[in-house]
PDB file of C-alpha atoms in Angstrom:
ATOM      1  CA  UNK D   1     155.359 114.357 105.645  1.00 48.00           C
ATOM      2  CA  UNK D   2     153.246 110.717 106.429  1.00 48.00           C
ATOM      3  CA  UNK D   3     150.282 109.872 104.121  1.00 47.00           C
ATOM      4  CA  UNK D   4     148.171 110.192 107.488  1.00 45.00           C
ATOM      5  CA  UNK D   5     149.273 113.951 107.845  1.00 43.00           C
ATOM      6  CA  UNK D   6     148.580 114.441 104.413  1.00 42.00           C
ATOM      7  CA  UNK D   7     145.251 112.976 104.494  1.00 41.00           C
ATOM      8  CA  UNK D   8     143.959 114.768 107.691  1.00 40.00           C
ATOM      9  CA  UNK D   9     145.270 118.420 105.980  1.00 42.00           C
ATOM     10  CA  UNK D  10     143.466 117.509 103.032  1.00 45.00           C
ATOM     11  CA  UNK D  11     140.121 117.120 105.024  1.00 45.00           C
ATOM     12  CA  UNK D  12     140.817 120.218 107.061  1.00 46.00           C
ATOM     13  CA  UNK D  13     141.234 121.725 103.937  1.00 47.00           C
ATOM     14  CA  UNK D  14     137.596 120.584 102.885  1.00 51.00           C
ATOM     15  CA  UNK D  15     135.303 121.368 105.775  1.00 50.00           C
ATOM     16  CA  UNK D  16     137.351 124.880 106.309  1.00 52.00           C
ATOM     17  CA  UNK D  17     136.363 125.521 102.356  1.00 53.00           C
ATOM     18  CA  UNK D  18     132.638 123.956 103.152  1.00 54.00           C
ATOM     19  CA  UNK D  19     132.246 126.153 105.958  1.00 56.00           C
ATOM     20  CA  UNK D  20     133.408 129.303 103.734  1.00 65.00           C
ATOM     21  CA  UNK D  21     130.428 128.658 101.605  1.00 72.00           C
ATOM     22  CA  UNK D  22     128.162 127.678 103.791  1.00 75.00           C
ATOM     23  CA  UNK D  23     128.659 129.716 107.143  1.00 76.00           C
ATOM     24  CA  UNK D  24     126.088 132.367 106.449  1.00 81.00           C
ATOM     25  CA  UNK D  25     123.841 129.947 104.359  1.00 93.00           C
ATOM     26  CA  UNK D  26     120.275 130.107 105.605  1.00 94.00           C
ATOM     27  CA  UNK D  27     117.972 126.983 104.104  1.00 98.00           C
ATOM     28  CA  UNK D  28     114.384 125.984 104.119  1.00 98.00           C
ATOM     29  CA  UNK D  29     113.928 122.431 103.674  1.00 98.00           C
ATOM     30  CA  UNK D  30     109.878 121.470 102.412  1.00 98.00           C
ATOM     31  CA  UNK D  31     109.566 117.628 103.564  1.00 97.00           C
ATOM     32  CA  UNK D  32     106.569 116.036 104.191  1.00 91.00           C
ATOM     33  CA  UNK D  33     103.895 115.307 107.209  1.00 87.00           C
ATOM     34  CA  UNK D  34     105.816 115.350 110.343  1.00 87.00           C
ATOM     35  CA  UNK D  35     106.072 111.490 110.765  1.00 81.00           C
ATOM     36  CA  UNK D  36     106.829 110.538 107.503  1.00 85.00           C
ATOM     37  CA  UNK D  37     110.461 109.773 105.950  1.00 89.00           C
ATOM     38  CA  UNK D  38     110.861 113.194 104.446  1.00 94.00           C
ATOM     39  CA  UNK D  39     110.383 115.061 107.445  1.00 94.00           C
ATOM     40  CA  UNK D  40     112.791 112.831 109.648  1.00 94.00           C
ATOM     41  CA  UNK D  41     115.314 112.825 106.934  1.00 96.00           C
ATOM     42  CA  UNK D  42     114.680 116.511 106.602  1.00 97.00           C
ATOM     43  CA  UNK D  43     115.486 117.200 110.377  1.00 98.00           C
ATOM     44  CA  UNK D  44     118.823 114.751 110.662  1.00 97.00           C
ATOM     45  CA  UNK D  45     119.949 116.880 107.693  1.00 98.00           C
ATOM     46  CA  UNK D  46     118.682 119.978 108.738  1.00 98.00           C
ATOM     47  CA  UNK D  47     120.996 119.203 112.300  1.00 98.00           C
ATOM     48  CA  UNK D  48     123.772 117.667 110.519  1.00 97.00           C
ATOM     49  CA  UNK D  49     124.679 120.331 107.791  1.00 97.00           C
ATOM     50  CA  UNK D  50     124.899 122.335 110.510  1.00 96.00           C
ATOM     51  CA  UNK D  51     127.301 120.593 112.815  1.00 96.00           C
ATOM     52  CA  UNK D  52     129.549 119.772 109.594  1.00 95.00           C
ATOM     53  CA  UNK D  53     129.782 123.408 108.134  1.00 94.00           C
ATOM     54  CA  UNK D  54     129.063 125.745 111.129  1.00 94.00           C
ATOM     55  CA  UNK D  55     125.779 126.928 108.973  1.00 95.00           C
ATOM     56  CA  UNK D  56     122.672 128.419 110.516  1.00 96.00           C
ATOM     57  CA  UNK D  57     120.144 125.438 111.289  1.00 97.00           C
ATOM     58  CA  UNK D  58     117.394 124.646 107.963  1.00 98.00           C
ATOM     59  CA  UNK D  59     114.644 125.388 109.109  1.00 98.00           C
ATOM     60  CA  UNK D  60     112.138 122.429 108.131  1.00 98.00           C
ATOM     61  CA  UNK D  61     108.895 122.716 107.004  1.00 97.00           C
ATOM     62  CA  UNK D  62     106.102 120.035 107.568  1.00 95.00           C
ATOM     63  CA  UNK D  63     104.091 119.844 104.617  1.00 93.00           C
ATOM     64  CA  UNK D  64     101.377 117.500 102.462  1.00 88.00           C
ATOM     65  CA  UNK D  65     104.023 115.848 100.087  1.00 90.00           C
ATOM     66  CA  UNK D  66     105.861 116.123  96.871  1.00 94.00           C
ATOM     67  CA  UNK D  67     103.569 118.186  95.069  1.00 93.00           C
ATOM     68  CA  UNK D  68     103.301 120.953  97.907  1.00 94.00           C
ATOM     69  CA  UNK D  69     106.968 120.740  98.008  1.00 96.00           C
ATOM     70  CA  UNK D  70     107.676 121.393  94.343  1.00 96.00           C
ATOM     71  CA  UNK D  71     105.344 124.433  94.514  1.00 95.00           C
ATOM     72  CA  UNK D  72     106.934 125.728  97.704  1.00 97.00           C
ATOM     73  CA  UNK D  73     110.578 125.348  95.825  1.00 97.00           C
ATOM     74  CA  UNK D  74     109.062 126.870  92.155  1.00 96.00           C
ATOM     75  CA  UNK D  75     107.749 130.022  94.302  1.00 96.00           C
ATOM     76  CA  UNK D  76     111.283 130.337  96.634  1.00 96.00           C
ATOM     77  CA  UNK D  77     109.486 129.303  99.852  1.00 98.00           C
ATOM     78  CA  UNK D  78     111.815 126.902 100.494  1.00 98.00           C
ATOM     79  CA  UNK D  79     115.383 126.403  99.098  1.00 98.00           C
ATOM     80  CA  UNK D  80     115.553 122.760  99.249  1.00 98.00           C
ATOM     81  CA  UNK D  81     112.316 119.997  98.410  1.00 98.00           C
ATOM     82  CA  UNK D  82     111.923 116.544  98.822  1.00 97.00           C
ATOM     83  CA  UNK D  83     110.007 115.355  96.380  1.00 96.00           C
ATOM     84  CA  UNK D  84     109.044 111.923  94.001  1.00 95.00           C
ATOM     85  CA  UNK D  85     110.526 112.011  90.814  1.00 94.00           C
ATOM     86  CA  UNK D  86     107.298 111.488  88.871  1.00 93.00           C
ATOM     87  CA  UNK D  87     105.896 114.770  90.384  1.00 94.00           C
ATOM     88  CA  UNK D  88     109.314 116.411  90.116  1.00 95.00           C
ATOM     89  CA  UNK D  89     108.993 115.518  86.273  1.00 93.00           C
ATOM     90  CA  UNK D  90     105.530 116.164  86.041  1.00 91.00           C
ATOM     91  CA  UNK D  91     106.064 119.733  87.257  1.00 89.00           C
ATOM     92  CA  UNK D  92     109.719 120.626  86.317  1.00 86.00           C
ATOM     93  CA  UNK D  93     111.488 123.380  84.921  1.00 91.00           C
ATOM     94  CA  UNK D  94     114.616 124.853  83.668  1.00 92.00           C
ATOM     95  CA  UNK D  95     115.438 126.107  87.265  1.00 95.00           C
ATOM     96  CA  UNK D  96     115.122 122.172  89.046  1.00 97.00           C
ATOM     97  CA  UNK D  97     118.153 120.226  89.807  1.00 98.00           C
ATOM     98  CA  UNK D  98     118.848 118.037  91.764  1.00 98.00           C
ATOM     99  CA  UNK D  99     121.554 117.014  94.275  1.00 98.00           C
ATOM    100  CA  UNK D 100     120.760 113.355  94.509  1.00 98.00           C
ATOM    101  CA  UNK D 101     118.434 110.596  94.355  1.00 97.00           C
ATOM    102  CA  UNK D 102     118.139 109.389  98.100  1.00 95.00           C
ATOM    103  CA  UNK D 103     115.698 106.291  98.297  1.00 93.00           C
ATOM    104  CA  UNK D 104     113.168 104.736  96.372  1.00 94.00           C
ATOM    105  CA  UNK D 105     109.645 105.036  98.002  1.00 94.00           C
ATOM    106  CA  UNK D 106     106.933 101.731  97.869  1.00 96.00           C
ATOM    107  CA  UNK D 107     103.503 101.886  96.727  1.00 98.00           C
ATOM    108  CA  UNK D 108     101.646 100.161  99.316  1.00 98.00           C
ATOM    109  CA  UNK D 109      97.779  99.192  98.492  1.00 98.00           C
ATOM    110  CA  UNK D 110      96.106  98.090 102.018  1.00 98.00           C
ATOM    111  CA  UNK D 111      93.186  96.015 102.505  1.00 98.00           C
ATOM    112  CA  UNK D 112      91.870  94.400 105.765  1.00 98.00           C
ATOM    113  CA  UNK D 113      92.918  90.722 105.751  1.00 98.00           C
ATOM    114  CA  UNK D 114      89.346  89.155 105.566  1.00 97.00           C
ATOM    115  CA  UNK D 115      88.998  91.615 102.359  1.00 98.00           C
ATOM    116  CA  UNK D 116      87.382  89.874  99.559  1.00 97.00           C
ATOM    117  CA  UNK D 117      89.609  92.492  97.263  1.00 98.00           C
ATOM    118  CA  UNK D 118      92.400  90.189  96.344  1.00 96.00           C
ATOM    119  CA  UNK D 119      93.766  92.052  92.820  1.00 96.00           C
ATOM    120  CA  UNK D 120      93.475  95.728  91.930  1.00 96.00           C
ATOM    121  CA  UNK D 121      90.822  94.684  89.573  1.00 96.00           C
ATOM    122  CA  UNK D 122      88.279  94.086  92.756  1.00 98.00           C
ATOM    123  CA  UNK D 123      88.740  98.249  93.427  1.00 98.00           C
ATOM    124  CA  UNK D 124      86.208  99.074  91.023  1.00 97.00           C
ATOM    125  CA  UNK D 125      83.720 100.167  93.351  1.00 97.00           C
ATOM    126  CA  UNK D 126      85.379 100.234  96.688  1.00 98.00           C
ATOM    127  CA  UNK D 127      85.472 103.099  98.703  1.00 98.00           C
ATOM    128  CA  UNK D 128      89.287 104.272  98.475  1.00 98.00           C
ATOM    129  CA  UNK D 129      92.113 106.161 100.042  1.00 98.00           C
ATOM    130  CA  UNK D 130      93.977 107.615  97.373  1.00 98.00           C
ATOM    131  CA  UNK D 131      96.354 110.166  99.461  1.00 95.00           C
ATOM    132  CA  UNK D 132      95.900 113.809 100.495  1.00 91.00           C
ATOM    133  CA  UNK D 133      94.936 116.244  97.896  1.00 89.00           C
ATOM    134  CA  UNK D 134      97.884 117.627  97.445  1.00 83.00           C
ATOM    135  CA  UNK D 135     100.496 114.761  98.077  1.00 89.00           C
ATOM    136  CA  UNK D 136     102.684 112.556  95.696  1.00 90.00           C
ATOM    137  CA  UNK D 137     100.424 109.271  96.705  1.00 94.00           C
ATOM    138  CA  UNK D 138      97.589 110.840  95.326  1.00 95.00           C
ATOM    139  CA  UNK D 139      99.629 111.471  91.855  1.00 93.00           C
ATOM    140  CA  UNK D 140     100.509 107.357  91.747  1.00 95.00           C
ATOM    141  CA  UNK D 141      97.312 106.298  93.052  1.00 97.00           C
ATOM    142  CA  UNK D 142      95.446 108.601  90.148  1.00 96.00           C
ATOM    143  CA  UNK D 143      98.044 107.414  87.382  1.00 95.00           C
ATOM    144  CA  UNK D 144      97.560 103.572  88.427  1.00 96.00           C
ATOM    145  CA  UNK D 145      93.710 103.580  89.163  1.00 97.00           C
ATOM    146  CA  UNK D 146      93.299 105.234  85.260  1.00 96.00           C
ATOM    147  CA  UNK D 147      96.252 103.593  83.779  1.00 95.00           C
ATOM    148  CA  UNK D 148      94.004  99.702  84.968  1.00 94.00           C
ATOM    149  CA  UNK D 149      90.771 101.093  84.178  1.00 95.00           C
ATOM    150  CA  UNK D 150      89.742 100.101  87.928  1.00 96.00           C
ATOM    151  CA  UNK D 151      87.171 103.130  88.643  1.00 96.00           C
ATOM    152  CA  UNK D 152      86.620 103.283  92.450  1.00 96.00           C
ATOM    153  CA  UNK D 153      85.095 105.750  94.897  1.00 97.00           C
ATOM    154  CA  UNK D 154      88.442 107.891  96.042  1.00 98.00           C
ATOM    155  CA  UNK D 155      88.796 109.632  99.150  1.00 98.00           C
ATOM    156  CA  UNK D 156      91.309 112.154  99.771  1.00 97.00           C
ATOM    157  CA  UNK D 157      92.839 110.756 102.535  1.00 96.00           C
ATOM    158  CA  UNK D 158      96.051 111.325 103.885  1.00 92.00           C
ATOM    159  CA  UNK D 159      97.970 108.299 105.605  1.00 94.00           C
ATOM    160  CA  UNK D 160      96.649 109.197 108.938  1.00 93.00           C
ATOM    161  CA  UNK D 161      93.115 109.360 108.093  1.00 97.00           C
ATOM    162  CA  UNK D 162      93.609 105.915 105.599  1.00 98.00           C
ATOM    163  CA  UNK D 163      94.885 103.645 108.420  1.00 97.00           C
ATOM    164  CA  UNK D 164      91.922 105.255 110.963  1.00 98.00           C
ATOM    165  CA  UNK D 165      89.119 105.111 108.151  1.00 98.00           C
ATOM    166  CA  UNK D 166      90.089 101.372 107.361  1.00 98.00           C
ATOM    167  CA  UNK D 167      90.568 100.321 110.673  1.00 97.00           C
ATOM    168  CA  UNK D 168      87.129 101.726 111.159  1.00 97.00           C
ATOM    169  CA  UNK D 169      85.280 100.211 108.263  1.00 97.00           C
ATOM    170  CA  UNK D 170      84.806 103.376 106.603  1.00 98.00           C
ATOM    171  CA  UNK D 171      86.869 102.665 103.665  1.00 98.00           C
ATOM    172  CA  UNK D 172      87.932  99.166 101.668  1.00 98.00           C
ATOM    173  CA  UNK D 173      91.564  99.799 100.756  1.00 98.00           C
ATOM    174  CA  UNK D 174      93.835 102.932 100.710  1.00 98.00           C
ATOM    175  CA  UNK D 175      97.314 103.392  98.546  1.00 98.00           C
ATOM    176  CA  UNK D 176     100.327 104.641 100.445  1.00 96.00           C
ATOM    177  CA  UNK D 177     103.864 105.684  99.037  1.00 94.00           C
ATOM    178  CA  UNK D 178     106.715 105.448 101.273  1.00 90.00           C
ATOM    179  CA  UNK D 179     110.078 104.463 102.054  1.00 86.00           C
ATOM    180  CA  UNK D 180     110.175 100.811 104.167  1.00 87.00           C
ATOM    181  CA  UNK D 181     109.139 100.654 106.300  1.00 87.00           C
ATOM    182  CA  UNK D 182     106.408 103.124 107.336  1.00 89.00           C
ATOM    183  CA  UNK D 183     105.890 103.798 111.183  1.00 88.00           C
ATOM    184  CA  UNK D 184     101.922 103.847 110.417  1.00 93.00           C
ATOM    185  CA  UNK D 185     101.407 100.909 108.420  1.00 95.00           C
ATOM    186  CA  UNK D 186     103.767  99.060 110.821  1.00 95.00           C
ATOM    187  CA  UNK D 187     101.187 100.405 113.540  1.00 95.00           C
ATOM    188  CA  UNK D 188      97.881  99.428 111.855  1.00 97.00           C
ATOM    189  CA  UNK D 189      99.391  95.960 111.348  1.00 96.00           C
ATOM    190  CA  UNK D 190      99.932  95.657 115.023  1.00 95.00           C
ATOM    191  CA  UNK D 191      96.465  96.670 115.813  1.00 96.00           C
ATOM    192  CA  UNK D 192      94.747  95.087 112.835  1.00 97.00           C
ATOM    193  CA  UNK D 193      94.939  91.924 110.354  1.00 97.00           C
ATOM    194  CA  UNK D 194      96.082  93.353 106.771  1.00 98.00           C
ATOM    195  CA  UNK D 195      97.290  92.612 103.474  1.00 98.00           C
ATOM    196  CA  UNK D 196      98.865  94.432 100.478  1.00 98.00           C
ATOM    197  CA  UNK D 197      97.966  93.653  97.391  1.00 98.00           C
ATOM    198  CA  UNK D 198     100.337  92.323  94.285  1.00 97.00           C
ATOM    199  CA  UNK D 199     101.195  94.581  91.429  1.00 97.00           C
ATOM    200  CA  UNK D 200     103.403  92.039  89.852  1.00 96.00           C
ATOM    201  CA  UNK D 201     101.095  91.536  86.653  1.00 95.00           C
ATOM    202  CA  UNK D 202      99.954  95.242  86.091  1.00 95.00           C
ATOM    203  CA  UNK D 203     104.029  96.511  86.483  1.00 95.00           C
ATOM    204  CA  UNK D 204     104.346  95.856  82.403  1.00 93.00           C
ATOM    205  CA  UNK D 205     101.442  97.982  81.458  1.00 95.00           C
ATOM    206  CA  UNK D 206     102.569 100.688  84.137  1.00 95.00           C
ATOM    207  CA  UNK D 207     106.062 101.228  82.660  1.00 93.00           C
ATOM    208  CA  UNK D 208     104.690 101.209  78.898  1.00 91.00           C
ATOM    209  CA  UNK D 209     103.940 105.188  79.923  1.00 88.00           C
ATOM    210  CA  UNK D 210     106.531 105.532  82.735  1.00 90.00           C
ATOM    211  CA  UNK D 211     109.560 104.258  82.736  1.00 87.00           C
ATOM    212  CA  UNK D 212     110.993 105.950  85.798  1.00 87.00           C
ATOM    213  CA  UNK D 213     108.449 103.995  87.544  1.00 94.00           C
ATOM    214  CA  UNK D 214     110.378 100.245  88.705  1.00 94.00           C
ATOM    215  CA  UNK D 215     109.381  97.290  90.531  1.00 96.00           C
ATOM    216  CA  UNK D 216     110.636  95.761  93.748  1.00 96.00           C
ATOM    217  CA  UNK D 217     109.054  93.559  96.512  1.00 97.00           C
ATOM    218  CA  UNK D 218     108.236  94.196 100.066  1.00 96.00           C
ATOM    219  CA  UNK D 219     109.583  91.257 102.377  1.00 94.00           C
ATOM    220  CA  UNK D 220     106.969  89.667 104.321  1.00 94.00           C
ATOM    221  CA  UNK D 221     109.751  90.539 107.361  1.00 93.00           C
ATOM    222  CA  UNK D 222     108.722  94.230 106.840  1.00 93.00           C
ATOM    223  CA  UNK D 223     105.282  94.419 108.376  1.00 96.00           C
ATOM    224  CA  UNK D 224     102.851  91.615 110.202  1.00 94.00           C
ATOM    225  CA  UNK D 225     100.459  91.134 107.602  1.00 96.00           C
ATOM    226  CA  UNK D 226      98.536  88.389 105.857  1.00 96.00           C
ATOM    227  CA  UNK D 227     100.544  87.540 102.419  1.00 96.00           C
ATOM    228  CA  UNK D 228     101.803  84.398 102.691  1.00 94.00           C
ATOM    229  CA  UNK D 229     104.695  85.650  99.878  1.00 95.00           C
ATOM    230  CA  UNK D 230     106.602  88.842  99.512  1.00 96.00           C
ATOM    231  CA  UNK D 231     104.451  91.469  97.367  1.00 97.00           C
ATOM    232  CA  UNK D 232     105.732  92.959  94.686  1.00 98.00           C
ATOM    233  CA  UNK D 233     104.825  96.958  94.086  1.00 98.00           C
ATOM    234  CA  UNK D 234     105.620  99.832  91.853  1.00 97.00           C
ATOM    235  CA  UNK D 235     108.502 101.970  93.260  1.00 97.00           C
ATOM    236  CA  UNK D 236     109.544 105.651  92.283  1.00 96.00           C
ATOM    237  CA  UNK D 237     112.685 107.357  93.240  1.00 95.00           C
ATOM    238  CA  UNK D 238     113.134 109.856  95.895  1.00 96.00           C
ATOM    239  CA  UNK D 239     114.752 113.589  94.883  1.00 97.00           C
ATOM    240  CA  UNK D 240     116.419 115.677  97.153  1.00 98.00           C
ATOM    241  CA  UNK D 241     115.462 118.983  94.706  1.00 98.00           C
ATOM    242  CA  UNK D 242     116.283 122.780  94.423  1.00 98.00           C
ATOM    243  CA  UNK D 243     116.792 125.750  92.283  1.00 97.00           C
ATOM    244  CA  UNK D 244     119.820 127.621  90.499  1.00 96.00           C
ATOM    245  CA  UNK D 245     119.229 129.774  93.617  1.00 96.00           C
ATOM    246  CA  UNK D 246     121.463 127.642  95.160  1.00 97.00           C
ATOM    247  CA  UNK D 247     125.254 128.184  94.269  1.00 97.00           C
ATOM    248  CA  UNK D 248     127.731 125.402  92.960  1.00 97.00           C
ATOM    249  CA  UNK D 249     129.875 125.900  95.825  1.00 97.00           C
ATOM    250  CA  UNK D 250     127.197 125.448  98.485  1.00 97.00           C
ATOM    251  CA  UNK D 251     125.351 122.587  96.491  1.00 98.00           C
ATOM    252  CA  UNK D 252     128.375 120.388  96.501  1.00 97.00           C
ATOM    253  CA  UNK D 253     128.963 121.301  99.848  1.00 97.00           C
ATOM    254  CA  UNK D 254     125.823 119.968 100.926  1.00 97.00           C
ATOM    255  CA  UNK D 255     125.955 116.958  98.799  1.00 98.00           C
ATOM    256  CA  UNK D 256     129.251 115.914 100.218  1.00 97.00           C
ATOM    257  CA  UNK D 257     127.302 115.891 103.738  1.00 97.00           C
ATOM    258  CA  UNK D 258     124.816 113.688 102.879  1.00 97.00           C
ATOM    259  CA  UNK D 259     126.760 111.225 102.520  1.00 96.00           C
ATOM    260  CA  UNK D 260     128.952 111.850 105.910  1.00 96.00           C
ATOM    261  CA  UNK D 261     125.652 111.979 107.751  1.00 96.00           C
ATOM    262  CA  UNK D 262     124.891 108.301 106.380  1.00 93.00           C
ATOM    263  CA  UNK D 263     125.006 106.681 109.901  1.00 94.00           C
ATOM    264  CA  UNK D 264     122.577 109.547 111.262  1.00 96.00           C
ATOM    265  CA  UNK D 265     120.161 109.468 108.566  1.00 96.00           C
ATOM    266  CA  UNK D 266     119.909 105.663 109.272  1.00 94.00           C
ATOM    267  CA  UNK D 267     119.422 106.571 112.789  1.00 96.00           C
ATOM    268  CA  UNK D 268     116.402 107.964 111.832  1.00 94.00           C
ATOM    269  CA  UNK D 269     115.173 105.994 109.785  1.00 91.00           C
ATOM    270  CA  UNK D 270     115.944 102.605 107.499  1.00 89.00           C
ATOM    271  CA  UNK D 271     114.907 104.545 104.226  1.00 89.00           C
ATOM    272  CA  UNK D 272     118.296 106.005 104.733  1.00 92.00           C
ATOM    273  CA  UNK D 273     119.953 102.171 104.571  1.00 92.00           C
ATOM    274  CA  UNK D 274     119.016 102.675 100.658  1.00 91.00           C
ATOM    275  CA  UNK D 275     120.976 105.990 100.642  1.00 94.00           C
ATOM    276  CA  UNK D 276     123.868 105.088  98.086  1.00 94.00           C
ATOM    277  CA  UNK D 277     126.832 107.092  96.080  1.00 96.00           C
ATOM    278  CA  UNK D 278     126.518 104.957  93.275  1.00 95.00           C
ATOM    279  CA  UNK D 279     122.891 105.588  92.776  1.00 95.00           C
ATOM    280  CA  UNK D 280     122.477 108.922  93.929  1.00 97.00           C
ATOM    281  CA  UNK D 281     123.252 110.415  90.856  1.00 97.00           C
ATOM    282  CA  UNK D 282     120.799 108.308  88.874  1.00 95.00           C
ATOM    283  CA  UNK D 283     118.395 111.367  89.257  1.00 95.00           C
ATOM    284  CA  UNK D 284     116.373 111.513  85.948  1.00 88.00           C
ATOM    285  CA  UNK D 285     114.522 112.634  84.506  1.00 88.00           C
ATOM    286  CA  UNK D 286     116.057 115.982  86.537  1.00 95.00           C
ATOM    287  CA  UNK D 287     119.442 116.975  86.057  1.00 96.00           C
ATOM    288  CA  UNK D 288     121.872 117.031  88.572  1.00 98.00           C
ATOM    289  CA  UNK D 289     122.734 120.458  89.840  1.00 98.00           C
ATOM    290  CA  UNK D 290     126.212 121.655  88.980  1.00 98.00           C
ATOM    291  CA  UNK D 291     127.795 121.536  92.402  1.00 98.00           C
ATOM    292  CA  UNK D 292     126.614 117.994  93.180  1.00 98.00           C
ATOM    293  CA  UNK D 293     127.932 116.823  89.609  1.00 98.00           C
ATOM    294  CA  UNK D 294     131.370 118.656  90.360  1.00 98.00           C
ATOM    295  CA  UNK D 295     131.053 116.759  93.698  1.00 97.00           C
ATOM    296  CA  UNK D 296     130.556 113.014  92.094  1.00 98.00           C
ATOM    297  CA  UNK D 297     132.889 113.775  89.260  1.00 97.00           C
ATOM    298  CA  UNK D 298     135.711 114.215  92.545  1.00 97.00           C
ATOM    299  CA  UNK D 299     134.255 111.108  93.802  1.00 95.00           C
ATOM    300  CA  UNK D 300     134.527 109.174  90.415  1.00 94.00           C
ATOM    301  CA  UNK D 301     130.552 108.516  90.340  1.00 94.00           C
ATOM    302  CA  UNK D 302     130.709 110.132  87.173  1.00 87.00           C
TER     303      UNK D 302
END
């Protein structure tokens, strides 16, 4: 028997054991607000687990972020959560695993371009966006405002109202957390002169407390804005999260798609680019869930 023969059996073999586990599987995926990363990430999966194992199509819920996600997971109205791992720590139990870490999300701190803000110090005072009340941006922006010292006057504005509030003069600056690059902020730079402010000399103090927290910079190539060098941000990794609801079998089953839907998640969006093996089972300070470790233990990840 050829090596080829072998090797196509073997796959056979696979998906007709995937779709075993998975045939009758019936998912709720909590994401985030329908134009954000989570959501389109949630919907490519949601379409793409189902083509690969012959399972019922997720249904995917829009919601207000990470936190809302986590709560929706913790009370079993939804099987699977995307969610930051900061809130995922913040709010964890002995139920929470994880089947990977997918992409790292930005913290992006907007001003207009003729702003006289220039450092996070000039905040104190300003009128702020700090996220929606219940979202994962509002969690960072909370932690970094108190963390500086820098007391401002917060608004609880999601992305959405942020971009249309500063556009309008109605607010100084607003802090955004999201994969690279976001369709909004792209948009307001189009219709508007903006910058994003540096984080490079307050990323020390940040980690003292948080070390999951890292540090990366956003190419100037990403959106039209005023910085005349690339800005460097906080970053915090991206969980796709759920519950020992879910079995081993099925979990590695829909770990090993994530990875054969690469080229569609990328399709959807270039947060997905980030999407790596290696990585993905970096997911502290949450452990991996069973089925996904059996999965990267086949694929010598671990």
């Amino acid at each position: 028997m050829s090596r080829k023969l072998v090797t196509l059996i073997t796959v056979l073999l696979v998906v007709a054991g995937c779709t075993s586990v998975t045939e009758d599987l019936r998912l709720t995926i909590a994401t985030g607000f329908p134009s954000g990363v989570y959501n389109k990430l949630g919907n490519a999966l949601a379409t793409e687990w189902s083509k690969q194992m012959g399972m019922p199509t997720p249904t995917v819920l829009a919601t207000e972020g990470s936190p809302d996600n986590i709560n929706r997971l913790a009370a079993g109205q939804a099987d699977i959560a995307f969610s930051a791992a900061d809130v995922a720590n913040d709010r964890r139990n002995d139920k929470f695993s994880a089947l990977a870490r997918i992409y790292d999300d930005y913290l992006h701190i907007v001003v207009r371009a003729d702003s006289p803000i220039r450092a996070l110090a000039d905040l104190t005072g300003k009128r702020i966006g700090i996220g929606a009340a219940n979202s994962g941006v509002k969690t960072i922006a909370e932690r970094v405002l108190k963390i500086l010292k820098v007391d401002g006057q917060p608004f609880e504005y999601g992305l959405p109202q942020s971009t249309d509030a500063l556009r309008k003069g109605e607010i100084d600056a607003f802090f955004w957390s999201g994969g690279l690059p976001t369709d909004e902020i792209v948009q307001l730079s189009r219709a508007m002169d903006i910058r994003l402010l540096d984080m490079s000399e307050q990323m020390r103090t940040i980690r003292k407390d948080y070390r999951y927290y890292g540090a990366a910079t956003i190419p100037l190539s990403v959106y039209q804005v005023a910085n005349t060098v690339p800005v460097t941000t906080l970053t915090v990794p991206n969980l796709l999260m759920v519950t020992d609801r879910l079995s081993n079998d099925a979990a590695k089953a829909l770990a090993q798609g994530i990875f054969a839907a690469q080229k569609q998640l990328a399709d959807v969006t270039e947060a997905a680019d980030s999407i790596d093996i290696r990585s993905a089972v970096e997911t502290h300070p949450i452990p991996l869930h069973p089925g996904a470790r059996e999965f990267y233990r086949d694929e010598k990840q671990l």
